[in-house]
Coordinates of N, CA and C in Angstrom, one line a residue:
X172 N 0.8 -1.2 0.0 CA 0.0 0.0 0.0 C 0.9 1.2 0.0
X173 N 0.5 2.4 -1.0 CA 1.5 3.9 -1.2 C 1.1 4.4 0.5
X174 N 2.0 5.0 0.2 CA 2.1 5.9 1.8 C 0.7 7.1 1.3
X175 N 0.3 7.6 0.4 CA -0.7 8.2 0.0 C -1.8 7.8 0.4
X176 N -2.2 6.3 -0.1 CA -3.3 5.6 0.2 C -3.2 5.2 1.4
X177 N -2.6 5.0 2.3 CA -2.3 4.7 4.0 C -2.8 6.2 4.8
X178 N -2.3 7.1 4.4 CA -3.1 8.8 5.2 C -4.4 8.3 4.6
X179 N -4.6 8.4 3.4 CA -6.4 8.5 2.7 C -7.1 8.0 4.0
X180 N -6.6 6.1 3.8 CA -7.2 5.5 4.8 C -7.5 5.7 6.4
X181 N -5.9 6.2 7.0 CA -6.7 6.6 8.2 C -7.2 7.5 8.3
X182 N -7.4 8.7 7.7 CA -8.6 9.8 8.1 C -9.7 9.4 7.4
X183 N -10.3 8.4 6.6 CA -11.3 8.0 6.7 C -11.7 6.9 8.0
X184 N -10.7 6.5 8.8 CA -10.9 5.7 9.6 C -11.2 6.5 11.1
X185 N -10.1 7.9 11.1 CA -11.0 8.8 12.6 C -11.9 9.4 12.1
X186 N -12.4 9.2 10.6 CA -13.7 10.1 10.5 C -15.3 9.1 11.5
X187 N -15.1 7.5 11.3 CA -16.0 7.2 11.7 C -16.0 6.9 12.9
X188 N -14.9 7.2 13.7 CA -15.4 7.4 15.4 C -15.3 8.7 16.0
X189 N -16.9 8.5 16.5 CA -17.1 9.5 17.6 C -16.0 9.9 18.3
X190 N -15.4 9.2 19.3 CA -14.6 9.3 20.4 C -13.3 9.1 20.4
X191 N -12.5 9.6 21.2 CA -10.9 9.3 20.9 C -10.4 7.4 20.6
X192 N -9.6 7.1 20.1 CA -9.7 5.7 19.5 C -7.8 5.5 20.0
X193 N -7.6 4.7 20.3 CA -6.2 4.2 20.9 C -5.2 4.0 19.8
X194 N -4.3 4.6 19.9 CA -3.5 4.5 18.8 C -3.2 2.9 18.2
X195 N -3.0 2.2 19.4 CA -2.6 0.3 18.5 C -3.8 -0.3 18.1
X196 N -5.3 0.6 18.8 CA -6.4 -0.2 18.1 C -6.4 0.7 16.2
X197 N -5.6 1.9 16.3 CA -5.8 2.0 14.7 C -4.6 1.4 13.7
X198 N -3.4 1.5 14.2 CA -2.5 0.5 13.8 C -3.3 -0.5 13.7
X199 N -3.6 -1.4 14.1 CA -4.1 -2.7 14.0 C -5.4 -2.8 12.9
X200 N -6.0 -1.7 12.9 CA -7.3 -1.7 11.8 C -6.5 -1.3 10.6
X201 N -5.4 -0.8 10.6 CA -5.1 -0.3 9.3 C -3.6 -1.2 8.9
X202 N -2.9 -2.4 10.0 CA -2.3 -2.8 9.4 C -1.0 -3.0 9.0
X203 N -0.5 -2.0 10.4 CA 0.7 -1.3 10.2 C 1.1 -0.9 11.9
X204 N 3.0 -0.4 11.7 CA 3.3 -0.4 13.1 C 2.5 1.0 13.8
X205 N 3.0 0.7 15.4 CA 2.3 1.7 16.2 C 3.4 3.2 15.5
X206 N 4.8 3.1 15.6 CA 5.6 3.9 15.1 C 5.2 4.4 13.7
X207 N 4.9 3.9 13.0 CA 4.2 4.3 11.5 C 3.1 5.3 11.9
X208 N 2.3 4.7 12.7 CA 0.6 5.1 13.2 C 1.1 6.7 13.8
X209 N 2.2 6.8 14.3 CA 2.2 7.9 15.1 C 3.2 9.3 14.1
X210 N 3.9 8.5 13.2 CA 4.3 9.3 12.0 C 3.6 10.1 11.4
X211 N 2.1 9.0 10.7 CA 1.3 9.5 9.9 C 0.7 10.6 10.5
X212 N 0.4 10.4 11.5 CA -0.6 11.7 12.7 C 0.2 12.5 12.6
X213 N 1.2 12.6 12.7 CA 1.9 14.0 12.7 C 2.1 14.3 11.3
X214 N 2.3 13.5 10.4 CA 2.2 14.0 8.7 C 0.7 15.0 8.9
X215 N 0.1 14.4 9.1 CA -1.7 14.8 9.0 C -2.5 15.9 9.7
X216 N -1.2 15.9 11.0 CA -1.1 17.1 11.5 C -0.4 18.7 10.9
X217 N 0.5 17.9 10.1 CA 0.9 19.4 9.7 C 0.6 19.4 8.5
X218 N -0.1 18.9 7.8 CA -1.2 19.1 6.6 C -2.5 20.0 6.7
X219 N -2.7 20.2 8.4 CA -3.7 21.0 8.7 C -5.1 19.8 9.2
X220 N -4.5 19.0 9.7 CA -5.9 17.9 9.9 C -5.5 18.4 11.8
X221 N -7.0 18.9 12.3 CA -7.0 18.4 13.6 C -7.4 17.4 14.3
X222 N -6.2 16.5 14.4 CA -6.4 15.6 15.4 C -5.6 15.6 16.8
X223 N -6.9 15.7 17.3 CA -6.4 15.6 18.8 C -6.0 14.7 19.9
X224 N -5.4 14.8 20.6 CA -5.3 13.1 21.5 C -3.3 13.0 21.4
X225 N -3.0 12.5 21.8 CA -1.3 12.0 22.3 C -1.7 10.0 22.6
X226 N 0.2 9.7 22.4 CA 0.2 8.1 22.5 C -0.6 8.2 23.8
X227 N -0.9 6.9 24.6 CA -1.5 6.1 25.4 C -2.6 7.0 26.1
X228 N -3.2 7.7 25.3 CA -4.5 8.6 25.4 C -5.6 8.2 24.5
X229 N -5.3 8.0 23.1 CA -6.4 8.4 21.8 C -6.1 9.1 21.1
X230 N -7.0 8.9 20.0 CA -6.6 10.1 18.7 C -8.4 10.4 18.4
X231 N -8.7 11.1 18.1 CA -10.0 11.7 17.4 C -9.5 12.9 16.6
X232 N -10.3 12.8 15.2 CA -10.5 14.1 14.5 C -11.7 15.3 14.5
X233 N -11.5 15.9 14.8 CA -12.3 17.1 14.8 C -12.5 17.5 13.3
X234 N -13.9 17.5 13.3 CA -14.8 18.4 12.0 C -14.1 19.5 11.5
X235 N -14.3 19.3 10.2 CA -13.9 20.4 9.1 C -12.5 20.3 8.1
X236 N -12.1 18.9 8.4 CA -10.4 18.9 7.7 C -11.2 17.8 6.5
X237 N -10.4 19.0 5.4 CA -10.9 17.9 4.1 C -9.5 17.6 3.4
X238 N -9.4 16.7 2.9 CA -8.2 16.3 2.4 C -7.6 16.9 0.7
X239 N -6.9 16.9 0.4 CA -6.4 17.6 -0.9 C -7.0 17.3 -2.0
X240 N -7.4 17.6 -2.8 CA -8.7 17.0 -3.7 C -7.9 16.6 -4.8
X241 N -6.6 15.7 -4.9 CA -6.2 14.7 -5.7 C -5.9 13.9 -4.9
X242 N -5.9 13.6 -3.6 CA -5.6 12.5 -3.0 C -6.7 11.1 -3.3
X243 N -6.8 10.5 -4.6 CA -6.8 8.9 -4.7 C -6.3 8.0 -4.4
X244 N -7.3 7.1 -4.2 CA -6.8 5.7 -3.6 C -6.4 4.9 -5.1
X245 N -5.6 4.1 -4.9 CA -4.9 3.3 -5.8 C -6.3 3.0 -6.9
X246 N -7.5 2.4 -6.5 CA -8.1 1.8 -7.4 C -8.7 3.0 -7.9
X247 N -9.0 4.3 -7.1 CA -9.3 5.1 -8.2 C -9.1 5.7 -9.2
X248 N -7.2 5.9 -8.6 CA -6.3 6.2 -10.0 C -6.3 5.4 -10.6
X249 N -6.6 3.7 -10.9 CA -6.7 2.6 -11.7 C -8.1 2.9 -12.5
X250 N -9.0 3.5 -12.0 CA -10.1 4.1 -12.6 C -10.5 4.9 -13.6
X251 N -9.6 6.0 -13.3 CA -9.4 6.9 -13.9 C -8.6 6.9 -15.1
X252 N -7.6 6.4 -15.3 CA -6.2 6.2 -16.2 C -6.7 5.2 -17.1
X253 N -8.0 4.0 -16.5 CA -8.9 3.3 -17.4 C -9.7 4.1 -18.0
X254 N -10.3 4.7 -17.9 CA -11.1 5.7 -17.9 C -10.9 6.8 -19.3
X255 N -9.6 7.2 -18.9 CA -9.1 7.8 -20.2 C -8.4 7.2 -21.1
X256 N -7.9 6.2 -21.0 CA -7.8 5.8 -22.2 C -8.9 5.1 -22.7
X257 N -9.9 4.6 -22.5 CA -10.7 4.7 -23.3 C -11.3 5.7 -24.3
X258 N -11.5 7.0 -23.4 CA -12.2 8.3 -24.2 C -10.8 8.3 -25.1
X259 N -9.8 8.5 -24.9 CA -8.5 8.5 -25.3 C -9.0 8.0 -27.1
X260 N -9.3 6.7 -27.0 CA -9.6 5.6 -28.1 C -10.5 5.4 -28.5
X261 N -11.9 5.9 -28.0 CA -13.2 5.9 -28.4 C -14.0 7.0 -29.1
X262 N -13.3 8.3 -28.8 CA -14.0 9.3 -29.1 C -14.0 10.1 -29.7
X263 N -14.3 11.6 -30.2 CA -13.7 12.3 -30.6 C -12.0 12.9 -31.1
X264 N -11.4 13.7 -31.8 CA -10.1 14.0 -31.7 C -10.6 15.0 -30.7
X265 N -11.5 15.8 -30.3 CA -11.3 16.6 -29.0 C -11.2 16.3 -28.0
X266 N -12.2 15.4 -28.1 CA -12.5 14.5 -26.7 C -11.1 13.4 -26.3
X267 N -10.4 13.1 -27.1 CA -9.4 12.4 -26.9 C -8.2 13.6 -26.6
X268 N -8.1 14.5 -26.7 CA -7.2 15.5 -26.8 C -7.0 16.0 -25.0
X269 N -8.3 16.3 -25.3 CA -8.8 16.8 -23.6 C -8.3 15.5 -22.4
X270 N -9.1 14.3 -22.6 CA -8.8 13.0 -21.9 C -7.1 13.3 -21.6
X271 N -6.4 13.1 -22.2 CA -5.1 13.4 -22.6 C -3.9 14.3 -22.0
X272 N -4.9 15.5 -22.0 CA -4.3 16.8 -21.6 C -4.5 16.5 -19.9
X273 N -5.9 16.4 -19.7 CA -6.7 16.1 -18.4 C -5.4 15.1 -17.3
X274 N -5.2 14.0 -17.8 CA -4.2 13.0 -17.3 C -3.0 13.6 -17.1
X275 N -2.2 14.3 -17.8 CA -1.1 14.8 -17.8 C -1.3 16.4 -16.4
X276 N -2.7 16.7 -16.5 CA -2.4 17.6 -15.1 C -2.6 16.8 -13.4
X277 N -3.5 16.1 -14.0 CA -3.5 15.2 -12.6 C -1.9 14.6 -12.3
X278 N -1.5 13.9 -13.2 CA -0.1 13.4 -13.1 C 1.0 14.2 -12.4
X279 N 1.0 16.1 -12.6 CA 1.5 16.8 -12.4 C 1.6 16.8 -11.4
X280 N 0.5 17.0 -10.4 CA 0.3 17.5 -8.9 C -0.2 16.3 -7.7
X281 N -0.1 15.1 -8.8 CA 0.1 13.9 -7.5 C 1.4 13.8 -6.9
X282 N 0.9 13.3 -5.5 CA 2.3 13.1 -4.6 C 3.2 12.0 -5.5
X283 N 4.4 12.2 -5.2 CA 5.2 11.3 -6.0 C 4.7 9.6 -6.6
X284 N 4.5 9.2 -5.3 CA 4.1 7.7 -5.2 C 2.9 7.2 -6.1
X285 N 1.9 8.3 -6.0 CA 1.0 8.0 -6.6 C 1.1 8.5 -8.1
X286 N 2.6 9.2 -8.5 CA 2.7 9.3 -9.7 C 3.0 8.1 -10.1
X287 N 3.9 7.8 -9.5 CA 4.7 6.2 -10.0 C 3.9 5.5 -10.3
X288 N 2.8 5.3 -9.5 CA 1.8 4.2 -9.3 C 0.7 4.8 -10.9
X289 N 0.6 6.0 -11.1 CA -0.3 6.2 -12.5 C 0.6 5.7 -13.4
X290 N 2.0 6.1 -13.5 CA 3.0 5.5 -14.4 C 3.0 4.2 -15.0
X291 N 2.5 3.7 -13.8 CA 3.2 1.9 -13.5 C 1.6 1.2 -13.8
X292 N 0.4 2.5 -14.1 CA -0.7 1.4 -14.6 C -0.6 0.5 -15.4
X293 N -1.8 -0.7 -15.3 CA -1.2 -1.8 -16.4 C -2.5 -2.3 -16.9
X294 N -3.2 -1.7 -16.9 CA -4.8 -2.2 -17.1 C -4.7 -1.1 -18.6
X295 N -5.2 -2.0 -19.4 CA -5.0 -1.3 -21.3 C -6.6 -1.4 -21.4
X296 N -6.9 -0.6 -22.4 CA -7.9 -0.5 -23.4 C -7.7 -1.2 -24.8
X297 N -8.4 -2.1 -25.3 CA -8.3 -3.1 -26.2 C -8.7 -2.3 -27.4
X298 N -8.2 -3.0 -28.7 CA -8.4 -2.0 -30.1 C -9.9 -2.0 -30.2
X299 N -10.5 -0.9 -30.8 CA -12.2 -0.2 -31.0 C -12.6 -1.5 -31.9
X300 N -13.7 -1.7 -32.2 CA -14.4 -2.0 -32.8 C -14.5 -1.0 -34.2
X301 N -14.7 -1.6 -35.6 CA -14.6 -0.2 -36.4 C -16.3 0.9 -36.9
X302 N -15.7 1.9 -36.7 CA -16.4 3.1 -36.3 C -16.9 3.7 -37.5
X303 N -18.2 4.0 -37.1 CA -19.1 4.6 -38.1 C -18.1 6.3 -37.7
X304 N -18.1 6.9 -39.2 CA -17.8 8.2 -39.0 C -18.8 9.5 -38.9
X305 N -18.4 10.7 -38.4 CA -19.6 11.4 -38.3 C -19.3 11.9 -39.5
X306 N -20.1 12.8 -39.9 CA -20.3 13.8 -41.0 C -20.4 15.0 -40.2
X307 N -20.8 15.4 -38.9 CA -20.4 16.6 -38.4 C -19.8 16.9 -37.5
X308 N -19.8 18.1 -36.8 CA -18.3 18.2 -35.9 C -19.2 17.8 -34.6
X309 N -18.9 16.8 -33.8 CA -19.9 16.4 -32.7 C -19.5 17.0 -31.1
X310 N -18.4 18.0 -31.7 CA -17.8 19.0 -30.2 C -18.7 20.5 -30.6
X311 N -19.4 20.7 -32.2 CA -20.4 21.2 -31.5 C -21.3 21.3 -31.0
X312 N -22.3 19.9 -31.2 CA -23.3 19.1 -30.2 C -22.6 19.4 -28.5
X313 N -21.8 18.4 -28.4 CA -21.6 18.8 -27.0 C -21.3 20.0 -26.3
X314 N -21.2 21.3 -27.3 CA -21.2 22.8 -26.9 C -22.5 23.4 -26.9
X315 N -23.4 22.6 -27.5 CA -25.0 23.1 -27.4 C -25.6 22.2 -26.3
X316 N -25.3 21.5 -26.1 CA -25.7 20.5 -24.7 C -25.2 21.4 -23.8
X317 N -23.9 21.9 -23.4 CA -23.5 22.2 -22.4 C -24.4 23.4 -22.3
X318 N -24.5 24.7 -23.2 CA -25.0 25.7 -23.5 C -27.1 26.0 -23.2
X319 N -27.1 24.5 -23.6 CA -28.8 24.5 -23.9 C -29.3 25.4 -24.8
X320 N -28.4 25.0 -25.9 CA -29.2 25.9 -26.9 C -29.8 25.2 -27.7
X321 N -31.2 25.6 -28.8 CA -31.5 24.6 -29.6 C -30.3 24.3 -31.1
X322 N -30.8 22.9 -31.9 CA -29.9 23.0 -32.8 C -30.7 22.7 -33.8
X323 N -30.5 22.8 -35.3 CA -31.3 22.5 -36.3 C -30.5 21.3 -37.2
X324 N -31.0 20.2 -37.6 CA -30.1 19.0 -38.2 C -31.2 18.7 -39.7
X325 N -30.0 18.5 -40.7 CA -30.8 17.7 -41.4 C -30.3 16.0 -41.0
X326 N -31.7 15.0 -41.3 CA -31.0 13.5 -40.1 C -31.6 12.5 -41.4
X327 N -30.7 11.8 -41.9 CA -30.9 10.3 -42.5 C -31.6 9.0 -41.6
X328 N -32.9 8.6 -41.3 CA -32.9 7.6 -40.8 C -32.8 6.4 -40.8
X329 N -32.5 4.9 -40.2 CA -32.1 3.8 -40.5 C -32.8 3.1 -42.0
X330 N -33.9 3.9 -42.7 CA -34.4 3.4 -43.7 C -33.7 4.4 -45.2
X331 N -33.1 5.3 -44.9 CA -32.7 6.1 -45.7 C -33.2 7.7 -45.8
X332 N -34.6 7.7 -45.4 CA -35.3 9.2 -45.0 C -34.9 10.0 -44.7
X333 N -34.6 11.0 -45.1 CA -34.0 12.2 -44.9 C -35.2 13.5 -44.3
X334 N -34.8 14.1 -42.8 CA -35.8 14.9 -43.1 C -35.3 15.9 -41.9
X335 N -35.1 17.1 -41.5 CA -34.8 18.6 -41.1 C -36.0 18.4 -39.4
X336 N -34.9 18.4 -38.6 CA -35.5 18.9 -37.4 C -34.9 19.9 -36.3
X337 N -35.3 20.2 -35.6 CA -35.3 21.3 -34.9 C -35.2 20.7 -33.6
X338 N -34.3 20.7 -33.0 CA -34.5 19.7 -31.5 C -33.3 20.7 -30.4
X339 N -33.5 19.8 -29.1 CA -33.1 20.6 -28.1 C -31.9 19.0 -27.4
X340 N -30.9 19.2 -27.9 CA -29.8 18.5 -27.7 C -29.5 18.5 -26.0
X341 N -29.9 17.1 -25.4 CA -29.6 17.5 -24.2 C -28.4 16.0 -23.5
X342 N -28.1 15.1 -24.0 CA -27.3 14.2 -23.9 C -26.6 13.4 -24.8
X343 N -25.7 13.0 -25.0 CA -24.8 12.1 -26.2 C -24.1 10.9 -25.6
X344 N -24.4 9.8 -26.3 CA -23.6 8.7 -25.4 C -23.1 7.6 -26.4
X345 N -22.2 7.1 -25.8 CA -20.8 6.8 -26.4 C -20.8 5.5 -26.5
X346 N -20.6 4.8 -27.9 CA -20.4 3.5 -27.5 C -19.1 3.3 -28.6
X347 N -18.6 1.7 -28.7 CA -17.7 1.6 -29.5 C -17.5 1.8 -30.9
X348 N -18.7 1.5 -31.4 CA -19.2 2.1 -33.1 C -19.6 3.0 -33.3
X349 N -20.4 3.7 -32.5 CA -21.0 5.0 -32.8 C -21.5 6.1 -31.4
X350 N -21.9 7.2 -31.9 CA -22.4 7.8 -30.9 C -24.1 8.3 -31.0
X351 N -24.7 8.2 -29.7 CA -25.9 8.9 -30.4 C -26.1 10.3 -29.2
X352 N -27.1 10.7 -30.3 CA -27.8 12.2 -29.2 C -29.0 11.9 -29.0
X353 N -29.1 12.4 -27.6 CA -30.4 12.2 -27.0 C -31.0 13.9 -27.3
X354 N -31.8 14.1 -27.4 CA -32.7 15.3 -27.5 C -34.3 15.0 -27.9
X355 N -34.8 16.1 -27.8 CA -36.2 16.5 -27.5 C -36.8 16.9 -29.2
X356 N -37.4 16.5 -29.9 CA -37.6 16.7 -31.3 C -38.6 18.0 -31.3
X357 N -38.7 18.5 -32.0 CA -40.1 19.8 -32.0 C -40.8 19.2 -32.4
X358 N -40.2 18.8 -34.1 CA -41.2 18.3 -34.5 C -42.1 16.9 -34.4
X359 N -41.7 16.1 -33.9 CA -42.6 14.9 -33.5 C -43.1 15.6 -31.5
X360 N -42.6 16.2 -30.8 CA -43.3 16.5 -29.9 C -42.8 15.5 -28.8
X361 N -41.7 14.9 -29.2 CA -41.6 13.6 -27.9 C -39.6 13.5 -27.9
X362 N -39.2 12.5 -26.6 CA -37.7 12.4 -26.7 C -37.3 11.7 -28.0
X363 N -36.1 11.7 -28.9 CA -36.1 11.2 -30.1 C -34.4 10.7 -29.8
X364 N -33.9 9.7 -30.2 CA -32.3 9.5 -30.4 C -32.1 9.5 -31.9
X365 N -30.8 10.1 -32.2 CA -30.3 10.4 -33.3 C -29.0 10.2 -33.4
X366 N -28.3 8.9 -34.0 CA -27.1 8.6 -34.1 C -26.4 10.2 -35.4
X367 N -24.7 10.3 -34.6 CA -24.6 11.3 -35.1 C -23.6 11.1 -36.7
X368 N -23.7 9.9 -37.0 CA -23.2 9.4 -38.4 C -24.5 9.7 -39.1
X369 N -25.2 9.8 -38.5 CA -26.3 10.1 -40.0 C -27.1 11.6 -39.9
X370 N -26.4 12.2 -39.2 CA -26.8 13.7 -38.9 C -25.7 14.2 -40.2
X371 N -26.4 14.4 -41.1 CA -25.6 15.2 -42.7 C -25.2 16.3 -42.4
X372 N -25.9 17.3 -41.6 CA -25.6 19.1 -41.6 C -26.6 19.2 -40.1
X373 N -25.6 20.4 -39.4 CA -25.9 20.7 -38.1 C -25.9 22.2 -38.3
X374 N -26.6 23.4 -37.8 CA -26.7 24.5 -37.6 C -26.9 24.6 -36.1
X375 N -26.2 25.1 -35.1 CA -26.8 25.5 -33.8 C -26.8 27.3 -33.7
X376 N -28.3 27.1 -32.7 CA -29.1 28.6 -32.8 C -28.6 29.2 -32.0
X377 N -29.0 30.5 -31.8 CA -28.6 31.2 -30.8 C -30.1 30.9 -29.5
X378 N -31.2 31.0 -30.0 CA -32.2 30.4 -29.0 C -31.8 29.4 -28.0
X379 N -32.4 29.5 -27.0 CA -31.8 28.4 -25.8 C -33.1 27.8 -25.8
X380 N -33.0 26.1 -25.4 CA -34.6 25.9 -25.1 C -35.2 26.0 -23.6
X381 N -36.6 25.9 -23.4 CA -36.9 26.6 -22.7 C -36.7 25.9 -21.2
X382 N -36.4 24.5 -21.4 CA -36.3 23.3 -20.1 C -34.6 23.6 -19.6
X383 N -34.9 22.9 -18.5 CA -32.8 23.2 -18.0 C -32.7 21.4 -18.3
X384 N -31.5 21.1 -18.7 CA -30.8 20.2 -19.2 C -31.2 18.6 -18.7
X385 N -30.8 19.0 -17.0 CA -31.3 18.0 -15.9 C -32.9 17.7 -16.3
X386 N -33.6 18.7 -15.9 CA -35.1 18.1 -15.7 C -35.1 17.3 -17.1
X387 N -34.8 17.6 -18.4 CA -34.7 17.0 -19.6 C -34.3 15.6 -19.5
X388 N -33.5 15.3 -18.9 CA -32.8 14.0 -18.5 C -33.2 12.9 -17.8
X389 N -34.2 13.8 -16.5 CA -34.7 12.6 -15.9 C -35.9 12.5 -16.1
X390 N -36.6 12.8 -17.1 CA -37.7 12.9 -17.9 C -37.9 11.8 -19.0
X391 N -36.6 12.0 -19.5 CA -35.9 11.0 -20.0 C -36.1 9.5 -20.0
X392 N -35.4 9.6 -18.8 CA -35.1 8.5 -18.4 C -36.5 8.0 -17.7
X393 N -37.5 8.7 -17.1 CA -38.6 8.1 -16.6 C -39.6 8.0 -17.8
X394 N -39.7 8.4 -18.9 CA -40.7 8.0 -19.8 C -40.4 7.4 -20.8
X395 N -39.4 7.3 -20.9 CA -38.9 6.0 -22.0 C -38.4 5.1 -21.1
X396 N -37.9 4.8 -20.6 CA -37.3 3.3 -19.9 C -36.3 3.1 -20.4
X397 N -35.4 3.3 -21.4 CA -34.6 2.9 -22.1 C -33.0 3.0 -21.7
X398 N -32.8 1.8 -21.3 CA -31.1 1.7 -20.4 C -30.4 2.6 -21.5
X399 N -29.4 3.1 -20.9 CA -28.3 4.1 -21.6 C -27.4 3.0 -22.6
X400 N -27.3 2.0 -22.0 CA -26.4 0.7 -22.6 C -27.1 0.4 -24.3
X401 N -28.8 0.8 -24.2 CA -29.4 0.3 -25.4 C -29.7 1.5 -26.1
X402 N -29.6 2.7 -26.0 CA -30.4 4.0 -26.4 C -29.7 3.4 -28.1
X403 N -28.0 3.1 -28.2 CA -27.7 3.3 -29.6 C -29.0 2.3 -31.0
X404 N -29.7 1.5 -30.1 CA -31.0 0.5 -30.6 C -32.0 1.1 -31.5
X405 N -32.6 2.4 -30.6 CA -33.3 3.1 -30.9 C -33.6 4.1 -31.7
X406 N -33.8 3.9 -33.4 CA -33.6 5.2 -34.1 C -34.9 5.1 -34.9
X407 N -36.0 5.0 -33.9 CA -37.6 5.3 -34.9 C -37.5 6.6 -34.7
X408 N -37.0 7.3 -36.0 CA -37.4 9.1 -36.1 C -38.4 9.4 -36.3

């Protein structure tokens, strides 16, 4: 275990007692010597964690010490570094760009150990399956989602129909062949998915629509039923 992940662990461990806790009873929960146990407290101490208590007394932390917001535990940096390399390999050239850039600052301002340890990942991403291409740029979809603006598309459907809608772009989800958009259609009046290989031409408006993004989503999700794993299934336009 990184010396990183050993602090993580014991201030999640005086977070869950009330009362002062015996220094060999937390050695012992965590694993390690009493000399270690009394190191760490003082690392933890001058990180700004108050904990109070001396050897053959107890230790308790006092409310309000939050920890450095890159401090991950090993499997979540195994998470994460999965994580992107996937988007890395799956997605966009922006979206892979970003993934990319994103890793390289985390990497920057991890404690040493836990650099090594991102270094030293060993869990890969296997080659894609091959990929329908888009015809438009799908980082400006995900700039109208973030924005909530409406967008105007002409859309090919799985039978070859071609036909001009006006919709309110509010999710896109990612699989290994393709991607689709979730949005709100005007013109049929209901939620619609639209893979974005068969989106020909995109215009986005300056109009915003009139719902916030969320309510759109779990609206979504409660009136169609349709797992996120299956939405790419569904392309009755």
């Amino acid at each position: 275990m990184s010396r990183s992940q050993r602090l993580l662990d014991l201030i999640q461990l005086l977070r869950s007692y009330r009362f002062p806790v015996s220094g060999a009873e937390l050695a012992e929960r965590l694993g390690i010597s009493l000399r270690t146990l009394y190191r760490d407290i003082a690392t933890l101490q001058q990180q700004g964690a108050n904990i109070e208590g001396e050897a053959g007394v107890g230790y308790m932390l006092r409310p309000g010490f939050m920890l450095p917001p890159l401090m991950f535990s090993e499997e979540e940096l195994e998470a994460l570094v999965l994580g992107m390399r996937w988007v890395a390999g799956r997605t966009d050239r922006q979206m892979a760009v970003a993934a990319s850039s994103a890793l390289s600052r985390i990497a920057a301002v991890l404690p040493q150990d836990l650099r090594d340890a991102l270094d030293a990942n060993a869990l890969l991403v296997g080659p894609a399956a091959e990929r329908m291409e888009d015809s438009v740029d799908v980082a400006t979809l995900r700039q109208a989602i973030r924005s909530g603006h409406k967008v105007n598309i002409d859309y090919r459907d799985q039978n070859g129909q071609q036909s001009q809608r006006l919709i309110w772009p509010f999710a896109l989800g990612y699989f290994d062949r393709v991607r689709v958009l979730v949005a709100w259609c005007e013109m049929r009046g209901d939620f619609r998915h639209f893979r974005t290989d068969r989106v020909l031409a995109l215009t986005p408006l300056e109009e915003r629509y009139p719902r916030r993004r969320q309510q759109l989503l779990a609206e979504w999700r409660r009136v169609t039923g349709v797992p996120v794993q299956a939405i790419h299934t569904a392309d009755k336009n």
